[in-house]
C-alpha cells in the first residue's frame, strides 16, 4: 500500500478560487475538504469541489482523440488527428478565406492556466476574426464599461465586500453562484459579516433567491428594468445635492452633463415600469448615500438582458458619484501579482467596433464577435461565411441563445473540431474531438479571477496526478495545432524552444516582472507556499492603473448616450406581450456548474431540479398544479418541464435552471442523461441582444405557458 499524502490546490470550477485539501493514496482520492490554511477561503468550499474526483475517474471522459465516421466514432492517433485537422483547416481557409474558420471558446478556458496563456497566440496563428466566446452570454457589458470609462476592458471594479457598510446586489445570486466578477470564496459568510458589523444588504431581483432571503431587504423588480432603477437612484443623488467624488474629484469627466440627463429619470417616472415604489427607490438611494461606505454590484441578471450595457455603465456611475469608487468599502481595483494590464499603455486603442459582424452588424470587442450571431454567420451564404469551426471547452448548443438552432448550423459545417472532455450536445457535431486533461491533472493559477478578486492573494497549484503518456493538456493541443497551421517545422531549434515554453515559464516571468516582483514574487515562492500567500486588502490604485489617454474617468462615453432613446422607449411600451405574456429568467443551482458538471452522480442525485418556477396566482389562473408537465414556448422553440409553484418568483415571471438538457441522442454523458432536464436555450432568442454590447439577452425572454398533462390543461392564450 502506498502512503497517504496531502495535496493543496485551488478549485478550478467556478470563480471563487477556494483552497482545497486533498488526501490521496496512489491514484485514489480519499477526501476533498476546504483548506483551512488558505488565507483567502479559510476552509470554505462548496459541494461541487468534491466532484473533482468524479471528473478525474469519469468513465465517459475522453482521453484520446476520436473521429466521427459514417458508422460511428473511431479512435485516431494524436498525430493523425492533428494532420487531418491542419489539412482541413488549411483547405477551407485557402478556398474561402481566413475568416471561413470560426472559433468558439467556453467558460472553462478562463479557469485553465495553459489556455489563459496560449489561446492568444493560438488564435493569431489561425488568422481569423471570426472568434466567439461565452463572454457574450455573460460579462461583456462589464468589459465594455471598463473599456470606455477607464480605458481598459480588464480593469474591472469589484465590490469591497469585506469592508462595505451597504451592499446593493442587482441581478446576482452570489450565495449560490459564489460570486462572479467578484471573486470571494464564501460569499454567504462575507454577507453575514456585513450584517454583523451593522451594515446592510439589499437585493434587487425578480426572484427571491437564497441571497435575497438572507438580505436585509429584497425588492422584486420587473426583468430588464434595472437601467431605469439605476438612473432613478442617480437622479436622487443629484436631487439631494450629495454628489461627492472624493479623491477622484479632479479625475472625473462629464459630471455636469450627467446631472441634466439624470433629471429625466425621477423615481416617480420609472416606478411603474420597474415595479418598485418611488418612495422605496428614494429610501434606497438615501440610505446608500448616508452609509459610511456603500457599493452597488450588478451581475448576470443586469448584464444578460437587452440593457446590459447601460446597466453596467450606470452601476459604475452610481458608485463614482456617491464617492464609492476606488475607495475602501466601495468598488475597488485588485492589483494582481500576474497583471494582465502590465504592458498596456495609457490611451491604447481597444478593438471595440473595429469590425462589425457580417450579417447582423454587431460590434467586435475584446477580440471577438457576440455568439448570438454565430448561427447566422454559419448559415448565411456569401463572402466571409463560416464554413469550419473549432470549439474549445464550450458547449454552446446548451449555453448560447437559441442553442437548438446553433446545432442545426453546426450540422451544416464543412468541418468541425472540438477540444473537450466529453462527447456532448456540441461536440457530437465535430469531425474530431481532441480531449484534454482536466482538473486534478492540471496545474492551476487563476490569472483572470485574481484580477476580479476582493482581496489580493496569490497561489499556484501543481497537478495532483501526472497525466498519462497518451494524454495531452489543452495548451499542448493548442500549440500543436498552431505549429501545424503555421507550418513551423517541429524539429528546428527555434521551434524547439517555443515548444518548450510551458505555462509555468511564462507565469514565473510575469510574477517576477509584476508589481510584487521586487518583493521576491516568483513561481518558486508560490511552490514553497502551497496554501497561497495573502498580499492584503484592495488598496486605492485607480490613479496608477487607469488606462484612458488623459488618465481621467469618463463618466459619459458617447455610446451610452446614443443608447438612451432605446431605454426611453421602454417607458412608452405596454408591459405585456400578448402572445408570450410571461418573462422567463434563468437560475443557477448549488450543485451544478453551467452544462458540464452533471456527469457526477453525487451532484445530480435526488429529485429533478430542472423545474419551472411559477407564482401561485399565475398557476391558479392557468390551472397549473405542482409537478404538472408544462409546455413553455417562445418565438423560437418550446420545452416541456415540470411546474414548481412558489411565491419566491414574481407574478408574471417564470424561472428555469440554465445548463440542462442532457437528453439528446448520440451524446455520451451517461450519468447526466439519467437526470437530463431541458435546455432553457431552446427558448432564448438569439435575435434578442443588448444592441450596445452585442451581449445575449438571456433574461426576460417572452414565453407562453400551458399545462399539457391530463389534469386541467388550460391555455393561457
Ligand atoms: N439561458 C442562459 N444561458 C446561459 C447562462 C444563463 O445564465 N442563462 N449563463 C451563461 C454563462 S454565464 C456562461 S459562462 C456560459 C457557459 O457557456 P459554455 O462555456 O459554452 O458552457 P460550459 O457548460 O461552461 O461548457 C464547458 C465545456 O467545456 C468542457 N470542459 C470542461 N472542462 C474542460 C477542460 O478542462 N478542458 C476542455 N478542453 N474542455 C473542458 C465541457 O465538457 C463542456 O463541453 O453559459 C451561458 N448560458
Ligand atoms: N452553483 C453555480 N455557481 C456558478 C455557476 C453555476 O452554473 N452554478 N456559474 C458560474 C458562472 S459561469 C457565472 S457567470 C456566475 C453568475 O453569477 P450570478 O450572476 O451571481 O448568478 P445568477 O444565478 O445567474 O444570477 C442572476 C440573477 O439575476 C436575476 N435576474 C434575472 N433577470 C433579471 C433582471 O432583469 N434584473 C435583475 N435585477 N435580476 C434579474 C436572476 O433571478 C438571478 O438571481 O455564476 C458562477 N457560479
Ligand atoms: S465555490 Fe467554486 S471554487 Fe469554491 S469549491 Fe465551489 S466550485 Fe470550487
Ligand atoms: Mo459565466
Coordinates of N, CA, C and O in Angstrom, one line a residue, residues 99 127-131 349-370 373 377 692-693:
X99 N -11.2 33.9 -42.8 CA -12.4 34.1 -41.8 C -13.4 32.9 -42.0 O -14.4 32.9 -41.3
X127 N -5.5 33.1 -37.7 CA -5.7 34.3 -38.6 C -7.1 34.6 -38.9 O -7.3 35.3 -39.9
X128 N -8.0 34.2 -38.1 CA -9.4 34.5 -38.4 C -10.0 35.6 -37.4 O -9.6 35.6 -36.2
X129 N -10.9 36.5 -37.9 CA -11.5 37.4 -37.0 C -12.8 36.8 -36.4 O -13.4 37.4 -35.6
X130 N -13.2 35.7 -37.0 CA -14.5 35.1 -36.5 C -14.3 34.3 -35.2 O -14.3 33.1 -35.2
X131 N -14.1 35.1 -34.2 CA -13.9 34.5 -32.9 C -15.1 34.8 -32.0 O -15.6 35.9 -32.0
X349 N -5.7 51.7 -28.0 CA -6.9 51.6 -28.7 C -7.5 50.2 -28.5 O -6.9 49.3 -28.8
X350 N -8.7 50.1 -28.1 CA -9.3 48.8 -27.9 C -10.0 48.4 -29.3 O -10.1 49.2 -30.2
X351 N -10.4 47.1 -29.3 CA -10.9 46.6 -30.6 C -12.4 46.9 -30.7 O -13.0 46.4 -31.6
X352 N -13.0 47.6 -29.7 CA -14.5 47.7 -29.8 C -14.9 48.3 -31.1 O -14.5 49.4 -31.5
X353 N -15.8 47.7 -31.8 CA -16.3 48.2 -33.1 C -15.3 48.2 -34.2 O -15.6 48.8 -35.3
X354 N -14.2 47.7 -34.0 CA -13.1 47.6 -35.1 C -13.7 46.9 -36.3 O -13.4 47.3 -37.5
X355 N -14.5 45.9 -36.1 CA -15.2 45.3 -37.2 C -16.7 45.2 -36.7 O -17.0 45.3 -35.5
X356 N -17.6 45.0 -37.7 CA -19.0 44.7 -37.4 C -19.2 43.3 -38.0 O -18.7 43.0 -39.0
X357 N -20.1 42.6 -37.3 CA -20.3 41.2 -37.8 C -21.0 41.3 -39.1 O -21.7 42.3 -39.4
X358 N -20.7 40.3 -40.0 CA -21.1 40.3 -41.4 C -22.6 40.4 -41.5 O -23.1 41.3 -42.3
X359 N -23.3 39.6 -40.8 CA -24.8 39.5 -41.1 C -25.5 40.6 -40.3 O -26.3 41.3 -40.9
X360 N -25.3 40.6 -39.0 CA -26.2 41.5 -38.2 C -25.5 42.8 -37.8 O -26.1 43.6 -37.0
X361 N -24.3 43.0 -38.1 CA -23.6 44.2 -37.8 C -23.5 44.5 -36.3 O -23.7 45.6 -35.8
X362 N -23.2 43.4 -35.6 CA -22.9 43.6 -34.1 C -21.5 43.9 -33.9 O -20.6 43.4 -34.7
X363 N -21.2 44.6 -32.8 CA -19.8 45.0 -32.7 C -18.8 43.9 -32.3 O -19.2 43.0 -31.5
X364 N -17.6 44.1 -32.7 CA -16.4 43.2 -32.3 C -15.9 43.9 -31.1 O -15.7 45.1 -31.0
X365 N -15.6 43.1 -30.1 CA -15.0 43.6 -28.9 C -14.1 42.6 -28.2 O -14.5 41.4 -28.2
X366 N -13.0 43.1 -27.5 CA -12.1 42.2 -26.8 C -11.7 41.0 -27.7 O -11.6 39.9 -27.3
X367 N -11.6 41.3 -29.0 CA -11.1 40.3 -30.0 C -12.2 39.3 -30.4 O -11.8 38.2 -30.8
X368 N -13.5 39.7 -30.2 CA -14.5 38.7 -30.6 C -15.8 39.3 -31.0 O -16.1 40.5 -30.7
X369 N -16.6 38.5 -31.7 CA -18.0 38.9 -32.0 C -19.0 38.2 -31.0 O -18.6 37.2 -30.5
X370 N -20.2 38.8 -30.9 CA -21.1 38.1 -30.0 C -21.6 36.8 -30.5 O -21.9 36.6 -31.7
X373 N -24.7 35.8 -32.7 CA -24.7 35.9 -34.2 C -24.0 34.8 -34.9 O -23.9 34.7 -36.1
X377 N -23.9 33.5 -39.0 CA -22.6 33.6 -39.7 C -22.3 32.3 -40.4 O -21.5 32.3 -41.4
X692 N -26.1 47.5 -27.7 CA -24.9 48.3 -27.5 C -23.7 47.4 -27.4 O -22.6 47.7 -28.0
X693 N -23.8 46.3 -26.7 CA -22.6 45.5 -26.5 C -22.6 44.2 -27.3 O -21.6 43.5 -27.4

